[in-house]
Amino acid sequence: MNHRPRPLVAGNWKMNGLRASTRVLEDVAAGYTPGLRGKAELLVCPPATLIRDFARAALGSRVAVGGQDCHAKASGAFTGELSAEMLADAGATYVIVGHSERRHYHAEKDADVCAKAAAAHRAGLIAIVCVGETQGERDAGKTLNVVRRQLRGSVPEASNPANLVIAYEPVWAIGTGLTPTPADVAEVHALIREELRRIVGKAEQASVRILYGGSVKPSNAGELLAVANVDGALVGGASLVATDFLGIAAAYLG
C-alpha cells in the first residue's frame, strides 16, 4: 500500500532579509499551531547570514531551517562558498540545490547539482533537488524530457525518502504570477513519481515528497496542493510574509 508522506511547505527567501527579519520567522513559529503541525511540515530557507539566528528563533517551534545552496566539497580554497557541513553547523537541516536561478545565473549543470545533493547527504542534510523547464522548452513540447533528464542527472544514487525532496518549479512560473494548470502539474509530478521508482526503488518512491513551486500564494494553494503527487510547495516571495506563508500551509487544514 502506498504511503503518502507528510507534506512540506518550504519558503525560499532568496537574497532577501536582514537580522530584523527574524521577526517574520518568529511570527511563522507562533502561527504554526498544533493542528497545522499535524498536517504539514514548515521549512524556511533564509540567506546564509540568517541561518543561525533563524535556527535559534525556531527552537521548540518545529519550524525547520535550511540553506539555499552549498558547495560540493566539505572544505577547501573556495572563496565565498559554503559547505553543507557549515550549513548544518549553523543549524540547517535542509538545503535547496539546483534551483533554476543557480542553473541559469551560475551555469550549474545536472552533474553539479548531483554533487551538491551528495554533499548535503554527506553532511546529514535533506537535499531539495529542483527541476523545471523554461518557457521555450514548454512551448517546444520538451517539458517531460527536460524534467526527466534533470532528475536522472541531478539525484545521487544514495538518495532515499529520508534525505531527498524533489521540487518541480517551471522556470516560466517563478515570480511571474503565472502558474501551470492543475492538469499540467499533475502530468509532470506523475513523471517524477515514475522516475523515482527507478531512483529510489518501487517500495520507497511513494514516500519521497514532490513539491510544486512557482507563484504559489494563498489564493491558489488549495487547488495546487490538492493535485495528485503534490506533497507540498516551494514558496518564493509569499514566504517573506508570515501571514501569506501560513495561509499557503493552511490549505492542508481544508
PDB file of N, CA and C in Angstrom, residues 23 36-37 51 55 68 73 89 120 123 131 158 166 169-170 194 199 228 243:
ATOM      1  N   ARG A  23      11.947  38.479  12.969  1.00  0.00           N
ATOM      2  CA  ARG A  23      10.571  38.654  13.446  1.00  0.00           C
ATOM      3  C   ARG A  23       9.594  37.876  12.569  1.00  0.00           C
ATOM      4  N   LEU A  36      -1.934  22.568  12.700  1.00  0.00           N
ATOM      5  CA  LEU A  36      -1.200  22.661  11.445  1.00  0.00           C
ATOM      6  C   LEU A  36       0.015  21.749  11.463  1.00  0.00           C
ATOM      7  N   ARG A  37       0.662  21.618  12.620  1.00  0.00           N
ATOM      8  CA  ARG A  37       1.815  20.719  12.738  1.00  0.00           C
ATOM      9  C   ARG A  37       1.446  19.291  12.348  1.00  0.00           C
ATOM     10  N   ILE A  51      20.874  32.012   8.925  1.00  0.00           N
ATOM     11  CA  ILE A  51      20.531  30.642   9.312  1.00  0.00           C
ATOM     12  C   ILE A  51      20.669  30.433  10.816  1.00  0.00           C
ATOM     13  N   ALA A  55      17.599  29.580  13.208  1.00  0.00           N
ATOM     14  CA  ALA A  55      17.580  28.299  13.912  1.00  0.00           C
ATOM     15  C   ALA A  55      17.346  28.505  15.407  1.00  0.00           C
ATOM     16  N   GLN A  68      20.118  27.687   1.027  1.00  0.00           N
ATOM     17  CA  GLN A  68      19.660  27.840  -0.354  1.00  0.00           C
ATOM     18  C   GLN A  68      20.614  27.242  -1.379  1.00  0.00           C
ATOM     19  N   LYS A  73      32.234  20.361  -2.004  1.00  0.00           N
ATOM     20  CA  LYS A  73      33.325  19.937  -1.132  1.00  0.00           C
ATOM     21  C   LYS A  73      33.020  20.296   0.322  1.00  0.00           C
ATOM     22  N   ASP A  89      26.213  23.026  10.640  1.00  0.00           N
ATOM     23  CA  ASP A  89      26.784  23.568  11.873  1.00  0.00           C
ATOM     24  C   ASP A  89      26.046  24.825  12.321  1.00  0.00           C
ATOM     25  N   ALA A 120      25.115  17.339   0.513  1.00  0.00           N
ATOM     26  CA  ALA A 120      24.077  17.521   1.530  1.00  0.00           C
ATOM     27  C   ALA A 120      23.871  16.233   2.315  1.00  0.00           C
ATOM     28  N   ALA A 123      26.596  15.550   4.777  1.00  0.00           N
ATOM     29  CA  ALA A 123      26.533  16.394   5.975  1.00  0.00           C
ATOM     30  C   ALA A 123      25.297  16.129   6.822  1.00  0.00           C
ATOM     31  N   VAL A 131      13.908  20.922 -10.214  1.00  0.00           N
ATOM     32  CA  VAL A 131      13.873  20.655 -11.647  1.00  0.00           C
ATOM     33  C   VAL A 131      12.769  21.520 -12.254  1.00  0.00           C
ATOM     34  N   ALA A 158      22.566   7.381  -3.829  1.00  0.00           N
ATOM     35  CA  ALA A 158      22.296   7.013  -2.433  1.00  0.00           C
ATOM     36  C   ALA A 158      21.058   7.699  -1.867  1.00  0.00           C
ATOM     37  N   ILE A 166      12.051  16.370  -3.962  1.00  0.00           N
ATOM     38  CA  ILE A 166      12.104  16.916  -5.318  1.00  0.00           C
ATOM     39  C   ILE A 166      11.163  18.109  -5.386  1.00  0.00           C
ATOM     40  N   GLU A 169       9.669  23.195 -10.318  1.00  0.00           N
ATOM     41  CA  GLU A 169       9.404  24.624 -10.490  1.00  0.00           C
ATOM     42  C   GLU A 169       9.562  24.995 -11.959  1.00  0.00           C
ATOM     43  N   PRO A 170       8.457  25.095 -12.681  1.00  0.00           N
ATOM     44  CA  PRO A 170       8.574  25.565 -14.062  1.00  0.00           C
ATOM     45  C   PRO A 170       9.193  26.963 -14.053  1.00  0.00           C
ATOM     46  N   GLU A 194       7.169   8.431 -11.296  1.00  0.00           N
ATOM     47  CA  GLU A 194       7.597   7.238 -12.033  1.00  0.00           C
ATOM     48  C   GLU A 194       9.124   7.147 -12.072  1.00  0.00           C
ATOM     49  N   ILE A 199      14.913   5.580  -9.278  1.00  0.00           N
ATOM     50  CA  ILE A 199      15.966   6.198  -8.477  1.00  0.00           C
ATOM     51  C   ILE A 199      16.057   5.600  -7.075  1.00  0.00           C
ATOM     52  N   ALA A 228      -2.757  15.451  -7.582  1.00  0.00           N
ATOM     53  CA  ALA A 228      -2.128  14.154  -7.317  1.00  0.00           C
ATOM     54  C   ALA A 228      -0.609  14.256  -7.379  1.00  0.00           C
ATOM     55  N   THR A 243       1.944  35.860   7.254  1.00  0.00           N
ATOM     56  CA  THR A 243       0.536  35.525   7.064  1.00  0.00           C
ATOM     57  C   THR A 243       0.302  34.822   5.730  1.00  0.00           C
TER      58      THR A 243
END
